[in-house]
Coordinates of C-alpha atoms in Angstrom, one line a residue:
X1 CA -112.6 42.6 28.4
X2 CA -111.8 40.3 25.4
X3 CA -113.0 39.6 22.0
X4 CA -111.9 37.9 18.8
X5 CA -108.8 35.6 18.9
X6 CA -107.3 35.0 22.3
X7 CA -104.3 33.6 24.0
X8 CA -105.6 30.6 26.0
X9 CA -103.8 28.5 28.6
X10 CA -105.4 25.1 29.1
X11 CA -104.6 23.3 32.3
X12 CA -104.8 19.5 32.0
X13 CA -104.0 17.8 28.7
X14 CA -106.2 14.8 29.0
X15 CA -109.4 14.0 27.1
X16 CA -111.2 17.3 27.8
X17 CA -108.1 19.6 27.7
X18 CA -106.6 18.0 24.6
X19 CA -109.8 18.2 22.6
X20 CA -110.5 21.8 23.8
X21 CA -106.9 22.8 22.8
X22 CA -107.1 21.3 19.3
X23 CA -110.5 22.7 18.5
X24 CA -109.7 26.2 19.8
X25 CA -106.5 26.2 17.8
X26 CA -108.5 25.2 14.8
X27 CA -110.6 28.4 15.3
X28 CA -107.4 30.5 15.3
X29 CA -106.7 30.9 19.1
X30 CA -103.2 30.6 20.4
X31 CA -103.0 27.7 22.9
X32 CA -100.6 27.1 25.8
X33 CA -101.0 23.6 27.2
X34 CA -100.2 23.1 30.9
X35 CA -99.7 19.7 32.5
X36 CA -97.6 18.2 35.4
X37 CA -96.6 15.2 33.3
X38 CA -93.5 16.1 31.2
X39 CA -94.3 13.4 28.7
X40 CA -97.7 14.9 27.9
X41 CA -96.2 18.4 27.6
X42 CA -93.5 17.1 25.2
X43 CA -95.9 15.3 23.0
X44 CA -98.4 18.2 23.0
X45 CA -95.6 20.7 22.2
X46 CA -94.7 18.6 19.1
X47 CA -98.3 18.6 17.9
X48 CA -99.1 15.1 19.0
X49 CA -102.2 14.2 20.9
X50 CA -101.6 12.7 24.4
X51 CA -104.9 10.7 23.9
X52 CA -106.5 8.6 21.2
X53 CA -109.3 10.6 19.7
X54 CA -110.4 10.9 16.0
X55 CA -109.2 14.0 14.2
X56 CA -107.3 15.4 17.2
X57 CA -103.8 14.5 15.9
X58 CA -104.5 16.3 12.6
X59 CA -105.8 19.4 14.5
X60 CA -102.7 19.6 16.7
X61 CA -100.3 19.0 13.8
X62 CA -102.0 21.8 11.9
X63 CA -101.8 24.1 14.9
X64 CA -98.1 23.2 15.4
X65 CA -97.3 24.1 11.8
X66 CA -99.0 27.5 12.2
X67 CA -97.3 28.2 15.5
X68 CA -100.5 28.3 17.5
X69 CA -99.6 25.7 20.2
X70 CA -97.0 25.4 22.8
X71 CA -96.8 23.6 26.2
X72 CA -95.2 23.9 29.6
X73 CA -95.2 22.5 33.1
X74 CA -94.9 26.0 34.5
X75 CA -98.3 27.4 35.4
X76 CA -97.1 31.0 36.0
X77 CA -95.5 31.2 32.6
X78 CA -98.8 30.0 31.0
X79 CA -100.9 32.6 32.9
X80 CA -98.4 35.4 32.0
X81 CA -98.8 34.6 28.3
X82 CA -102.6 34.2 28.2
X83 CA -105.8 36.1 28.4
X84 CA -107.9 33.1 29.5
X85 CA -107.2 30.0 31.6
X86 CA -109.4 26.9 31.1
X87 CA -109.1 24.4 33.9
X88 CA -109.6 20.8 32.5
X89 CA -107.7 18.8 35.1
X90 CA -109.1 15.5 36.3
X91 CA -111.4 15.0 39.3
X92 CA -111.0 11.2 40.0
X93 CA -113.0 9.3 42.5
X94 CA -111.7 8.5 45.9
X95 CA -112.3 5.0 47.5
X96 CA -115.3 6.5 49.3
X97 CA -116.8 7.6 46.0
X98 CA -116.3 11.3 46.7
X99 CA -114.4 13.4 44.2
X100 CA -110.7 14.2 44.6
X101 CA -110.4 17.9 43.8
X102 CA -106.7 18.1 44.7
X103 CA -105.7 18.8 41.1
X104 CA -108.3 21.6 40.7
X105 CA -107.1 23.1 44.0
X106 CA -103.5 23.0 43.0
X107 CA -104.1 24.6 39.6
X108 CA -106.4 27.2 41.2
X109 CA -103.7 28.1 43.7
X110 CA -101.1 28.4 40.9
X111 CA -103.3 30.7 38.8
X112 CA -104.3 32.8 41.7
X113 CA -100.7 33.3 42.8
X114 CA -99.6 34.2 39.3
X115 CA -102.4 36.8 39.0
X116 CA -101.7 38.3 42.4
X117 CA -98.0 38.7 41.4
X118 CA -98.7 40.1 38.0
X119 CA -101.8 42.2 38.6
X120 CA -103.0 41.4 35.1
X121 CA -106.6 41.1 34.1
X122 CA -107.7 37.5 33.4
X123 CA -110.6 35.1 32.7
X124 CA -110.8 31.7 34.4
X125 CA -113.1 29.0 33.0
X126 CA -113.6 25.9 35.2
X127 CA -114.4 23.0 33.0
X128 CA -113.5 20.1 35.3
X129 CA -116.5 18.1 36.5
X130 CA -117.2 19.2 40.1
X131 CA -120.1 18.8 42.5
X132 CA -122.3 21.8 43.1
X133 CA -120.6 24.3 45.4
X134 CA -117.1 23.5 44.2
X135 CA -116.5 26.5 42.1
X136 CA -117.7 28.8 44.8
X137 CA -115.4 27.1 47.3
X138 CA -112.5 27.4 45.0
X139 CA -113.2 31.1 44.6
X140 CA -113.4 31.6 48.4
X141 CA -110.2 29.7 48.9
X142 CA -108.1 31.1 46.2
X143 CA -109.6 34.0 44.3
X144 CA -111.7 36.0 46.7
X145 CA -109.4 39.0 46.8
X146 CA -109.1 39.0 43.0
X147 CA -112.8 38.5 42.3
X148 CA -113.7 41.6 44.2
X149 CA -111.8 43.8 41.7
X150 CA -112.1 44.2 37.9
X151 CA -109.1 42.0 37.5
X152 CA -110.8 38.6 37.2
X153 CA -113.9 37.0 35.8
X154 CA -114.7 33.4 36.7
X155 CA -117.1 31.0 35.0
X156 CA -118.1 27.4 35.3
X157 CA -118.6 25.8 31.9
X158 CA -119.3 22.0 32.0
X159 CA -118.2 19.9 29.0
X160 CA -120.4 17.4 27.1
X161 CA -117.7 15.7 25.0
X162 CA -118.2 12.0 24.3
X163 CA -115.0 10.0 23.9
X164 CA -114.8 8.9 20.2
X165 CA -116.9 11.9 19.0
X166 CA -115.4 14.6 21.1
X167 CA -114.1 16.8 18.3
X168 CA -117.5 16.7 16.6
X169 CA -119.2 17.4 19.9
X170 CA -117.0 20.5 20.4
X171 CA -117.7 21.9 17.0
X172 CA -121.4 21.2 17.2
X173 CA -122.3 21.2 20.9
X174 CA -125.7 19.6 21.8
X175 CA -125.7 21.7 25.0
X176 CA -123.8 24.8 26.1
X177 CA -123.9 26.1 29.6
X178 CA -122.2 29.1 31.3
X179 CA -122.2 29.4 35.1
X180 CA -121.8 32.9 36.7
X181 CA -121.5 33.8 40.3
X182 CA -125.0 35.2 40.4
X183 CA -126.8 33.4 37.6
X184 CA -126.9 36.6 35.5
X185 CA -125.6 37.1 32.0
X186 CA -121.8 37.1 31.9
X187 CA -120.1 40.5 31.7
X188 CA -118.0 39.3 28.7
X189 CA -118.4 37.0 25.8
X190 CA -115.3 34.9 26.4
X191 CA -117.1 31.6 27.3
X192 CA -119.5 31.9 24.3
X193 CA -116.7 32.8 21.8
X194 CA -114.4 30.0 23.0
X195 CA -116.9 27.2 23.6
X196 CA -119.6 28.0 21.1
X197 CA -123.2 27.0 21.1
X198 CA -126.1 29.0 22.4
X199 CA -125.3 28.9 26.1
X200 CA -127.8 28.7 28.9
X201 CA -126.8 30.9 31.8
X202 CA -127.2 29.7 35.4
X203 CA -125.4 30.3 38.7
X204 CA -122.2 28.4 39.4
X205 CA -124.1 25.7 41.3
X206 CA -126.8 25.3 38.7
X207 CA -124.2 24.9 35.9
X208 CA -122.3 22.3 38.0
X209 CA -125.6 20.5 38.6
X210 CA -126.4 20.4 34.8
X211 CA -123.5 18.0 34.2
X212 CA -124.6 15.6 36.9
X213 CA -128.2 15.9 35.8
X214 CA -127.3 14.9 32.3
X215 CA -125.1 11.9 33.3
X216 CA -127.6 10.7 35.9
X217 CA -130.3 10.8 33.3
X218 CA -128.1 9.0 30.8
X219 CA -127.3 6.3 33.4
X220 CA -131.0 5.9 34.2
X221 CA -131.9 5.5 30.5
X222 CA -129.3 2.8 30.1
X223 CA -130.5 1.1 33.2
X224 CA -134.1 1.4 32.2
X225 CA -133.5 0.0 28.7
X226 CA -131.5 -2.9 30.2
X227 CA -134.3 -3.7 32.7
X228 CA -136.9 -3.7 29.9
X229 CA -134.5 -6.0 28.0
X230 CA -134.2 -8.4 30.9
X231 CA -138.0 -8.7 31.2
X232 CA -138.3 -9.2 27.4
X233 CA -135.6 -11.9 27.4
X234 CA -137.6 -13.7 30.1
X235 CA -140.7 -13.5 27.9
X236 CA -138.9 -14.6 24.8
X237 CA -139.4 -11.1 23.2
X238 CA -137.0 -8.8 21.4
X239 CA -136.1 -6.1 24.0
X240 CA -134.4 -4.0 21.3
X241 CA -137.5 -4.0 19.2
X242 CA -139.7 -3.1 22.2
X243 CA -137.5 -0.1 23.0
X244 CA -137.5 1.0 19.3
X245 CA -141.3 1.2 19.4
X246 CA -141.2 3.0 22.8
X247 CA -138.9 5.6 21.2
X248 CA -141.3 6.2 18.3
X249 CA -143.5 8.2 20.7
X250 CA -141.9 11.6 20.6
X251 CA -144.9 13.3 22.2
X252 CA -144.4 11.7 25.6
X253 CA -141.6 9.1 25.7
X254 CA -138.8 11.1 23.9
X255 CA -139.8 14.6 24.9
X256 CA -139.6 17.1 27.7
X257 CA -143.2 16.4 28.8
X258 CA -142.4 14.6 32.0
X259 CA -139.1 16.4 32.6
X260 CA -140.4 19.1 35.0
X261 CA -140.0 18.9 38.8
X262 CA -143.3 19.2 40.6
X263 CA -146.0 16.9 41.8
X264 CA -145.2 13.2 42.6
X265 CA -146.7 11.1 39.9
X266 CA -150.2 9.8 40.4
X267 CA -153.4 8.9 38.5
X268 CA -154.9 5.6 37.6
X269 CA -152.0 4.3 35.3
X270 CA -148.5 5.0 36.6
X271 CA -148.8 3.8 40.2
X272 CA -150.9 0.7 39.1
X273 CA -148.7 -0.3 36.2
X274 CA -145.4 0.2 38.0
X275 CA -146.7 -1.9 40.9
X276 CA -148.0 -4.6 38.6
X277 CA -144.7 -4.9 36.6
X278 CA -142.8 -4.9 39.8
X279 CA -144.9 -7.7 41.3
X280 CA -144.5 -9.7 38.1
X281 CA -140.7 -9.3 38.1
X282 CA -140.5 -10.4 41.8
X283 CA -142.7 -13.4 41.2
X284 CA -140.6 -14.5 38.3
X285 CA -137.2 -13.7 40.0
X286 CA -136.2 -11.0 37.6
X287 CA -134.0 -8.4 39.3
X288 CA -135.2 -4.8 38.4
X289 CA -133.6 -2.5 41.0
X290 CA -134.6 0.7 39.2
X291 CA -138.2 -0.3 39.0
X292 CA -138.0 -1.6 42.6
X293 CA -137.2 1.9 43.8
X294 CA -139.5 4.0 41.6
X295 CA -142.4 4.0 44.0
X296 CA -140.0 4.7 46.9
X297 CA -138.6 7.8 45.2
X298 CA -142.1 9.0 44.4
X299 CA -143.1 8.6 48.1
X300 CA -140.0 10.5 49.1
X301 CA -141.1 13.4 47.0
X302 CA -144.5 13.3 48.6
X303 CA -142.9 13.2 52.0
X304 CA -140.9 16.3 51.1
X305 CA -144.0 18.2 50.1
X306 CA -145.8 17.4 53.3
X307 CA -142.7 18.4 55.4
X308 CA -142.6 21.7 53.5
X309 CA -146.3 22.3 54.4
X310 CA -145.8 21.4 58.0
X311 CA -142.7 23.5 58.3
X312 CA -144.6 26.6 57.4
X313 CA -146.4 26.5 60.7
X314 CA -149.8 27.4 59.4
X315 CA -152.8 25.4 60.6
X316 CA -155.4 26.6 58.0
X317 CA -154.5 25.2 54.6
X318 CA -156.1 25.8 51.2
X319 CA -155.6 23.4 48.3
X320 CA -155.9 24.7 44.7
X321 CA -156.4 21.5 42.8
X322 CA -157.2 18.0 44.2
X323 CA -157.3 15.7 41.1
X324 CA -154.0 14.1 40.0
X325 CA -153.7 16.7 37.2
X326 CA -155.5 19.7 35.6
X327 CA -158.7 19.3 33.6
X328 CA -159.8 15.9 35.0
X329 CA -161.8 14.8 38.0
X330 CA -159.7 11.6 38.4
X331 CA -158.8 11.4 42.1
X332 CA -157.2 7.9 41.9
X333 CA -153.6 7.9 43.0
X334 CA -153.7 11.7 43.3
X335 CA -150.8 13.0 45.5
X336 CA -153.0 15.9 46.6
X337 CA -155.5 13.5 48.0
X338 CA -152.6 11.9 50.0
X339 CA -151.6 15.4 51.1
X340 CA -155.2 16.2 52.2
X341 CA -155.6 12.9 53.9
X342 CA -152.4 13.4 55.9
X343 CA -153.2 17.0 56.9
X344 CA -156.7 16.0 58.0
X345 CA -155.3 13.2 60.1
X346 CA -153.0 15.7 61.8
X347 CA -155.8 18.0 62.7
X348 CA -155.3 20.7 60.1
X349 CA -158.2 22.9 58.9
X350 CA -158.6 22.3 55.2
X351 CA -160.3 24.1 52.3
X352 CA -160.2 22.8 48.7
X353 CA -161.0 24.3 45.3
X354 CA -161.0 22.2 42.2
X355 CA -163.4 23.4 39.5
X356 CA -163.2 20.1 37.6
X357 CA -164.6 18.2 40.6
X358 CA -168.3 17.5 40.8
X359 CA -169.0 14.9 43.5
X360 CA -172.4 14.1 42.2
X361 CA -170.8 12.8 39.0
X362 CA -168.1 10.6 40.6
X363 CA -168.8 7.0 39.8
X364 CA -167.1 3.6 39.9
X365 CA -163.5 3.3 41.2
X366 CA -163.2 7.1 41.5
X367 CA -166.1 7.3 43.8
X368 CA -164.9 4.3 45.9
X369 CA -161.5 5.9 46.2
X370 CA -162.9 9.1 47.8
X371 CA -165.3 7.2 50.0
X372 CA -162.4 5.2 51.3
X373 CA -159.9 7.9 51.8
X374 CA -161.8 11.2 52.2
X375 CA -165.5 10.5 53.1
X376 CA -166.0 14.1 54.2
X377 CA -164.7 15.7 51.0
X378 CA -168.0 17.4 50.2
X379 CA -167.7 19.5 53.3
X380 CA -164.1 20.6 52.3
X381 CA -164.8 21.5 48.7
X382 CA -165.6 25.1 48.1
X383 CA -167.6 26.4 45.1
X384 CA -165.3 29.4 44.5
X385 CA -161.6 30.2 45.0
X386 CA -162.4 33.2 47.2
X387 CA -163.6 31.0 50.0
X388 CA -160.3 29.0 50.0
X389 CA -158.1 32.1 49.8
X390 CA -159.9 34.1 52.5
X391 CA -160.1 31.2 54.9
X392 CA -156.5 29.9 54.6
X393 CA -153.1 30.9 56.0
X394 CA -151.1 28.8 53.5
X395 CA -152.2 28.0 49.9
X396 CA -150.8 24.8 48.2
X397 CA -151.2 25.3 44.5
X398 CA -151.0 22.2 42.3
X399 CA -153.2 23.5 39.4
X400 CA -153.8 26.7 37.6
X401 CA -157.4 26.6 38.5
X402 CA -158.0 30.3 39.2
X403 CA -157.4 33.6 37.4
X404 CA -154.6 35.8 38.6
X405 CA -157.0 38.7 38.8
X406 CA -159.2 36.8 41.3
X407 CA -156.2 35.8 43.4
X408 CA -154.8 39.3 43.4
X409 CA -158.1 40.6 44.7
X410 CA -158.0 38.4 47.8
X411 CA -154.4 37.5 48.6
X412 CA -153.0 39.1 51.8
X413 CA -149.3 39.8 52.5
X414 CA -149.4 37.7 55.7
X415 CA -150.3 34.6 53.6
X416 CA -148.0 32.0 52.1
X417 CA -148.1 29.9 49.0
X418 CA -146.3 26.8 47.9
X419 CA -146.2 26.4 44.1
X420 CA -146.0 22.7 43.2
X421 CA -146.0 22.7 39.5
X422 CA -144.4 25.9 38.3
X423 CA -147.1 28.5 38.3
X424 CA -144.5 31.2 38.5
X425 CA -146.9 34.1 38.2
X426 CA -147.9 33.4 41.8
X427 CA -144.6 35.0 42.8
X428 CA -145.9 38.3 41.5
X429 CA -148.6 38.5 44.2
X430 CA -148.0 40.1 47.6
X431 CA -147.6 36.9 49.7
X432 CA -144.7 34.7 50.7
X433 CA -144.0 32.5 47.7
X434 CA -141.9 29.4 47.5
X435 CA -141.7 26.6 45.0
X436 CA -141.6 22.9 45.7
X437 CA -138.3 22.4 43.8
X438 CA -137.1 26.0 43.3

């Protein structure tokens, strides 16, 4: 539909809209700023930033001198003069904590009405931070008739601009995301050309969730570092120094290694050490709410997995993998042991395949764990994956412990599988596939 330099209307001249306008003008696009506040419109039209942000005034002044910016309070005029509308209006919190989307709704209605009256082709980029489902709701409420034609393309493109470094962040985005209605590649290149970066493409809801995922993670990191700092202060240690050393490990600590939804955590270390530090903090009166809830959120994830298994309705269950992770026989704290224990207690028929397990070699704490929790494990373990597949209605796969060729030979269409840790090739086999978190 569009390529090269564009006429762009930007709705909302606050932190996101003002920076987006200045940076797009720097790239040579013609910008029409839109805001309900006349003071912002007047300042923007004269090339002055309505906010304090390094470099922004210079960008807007340069754009003003070259005739590439203007401003109005009239949405219809802005849409009439532009190829693309970028919605950057605020989504403030209500007293309940929920988002106030009134400004987004108002702007969406205005743009929709202008397009219905003009019949022109247009691109709309939602950039305001909104909860998952909001873009689709806006489309249903205001754009449904237009979206069904070739007249309109709608994307959700979250922003990742930090106040104080927003101009630099726009020029060199650390993350670029484009949300489309179906999660497929966008039909046009407008979002990429305007917002830069190497965009990841998701559905509208996925793109909306990216923004909340990032900010939730940032909040957790700040809270985590501060909780470590409180413990260190109590101990007379330098919390900043401790965290500096923690961050030196880029294989595990500062990496994507643990950032994959799947199994609840288990093993001999994480549950034990989280419990020990929590007990110490409580004993010494140190408030660590994040740590206090870490085991609870892990248990909630295990509960969800068990509910997913029970909801399937099958009574004959096969487990691929029992140890807490692949290539180990460590059963201590394994979530799959907890799953097996629960299912057996509820009368399910269970078969288990884990090629790393040899019960005759289990010793010490590992042996005691199994004797305590699953004394009949030997009768449930099968020597080959075929016995598990052929005797089960539902397979719960936590490890890639069998070849796809073997599975393909024995899987039946009436069977189901729950993929816990992202063994996506299982979806290629002729059974009912679903993922734990996808």
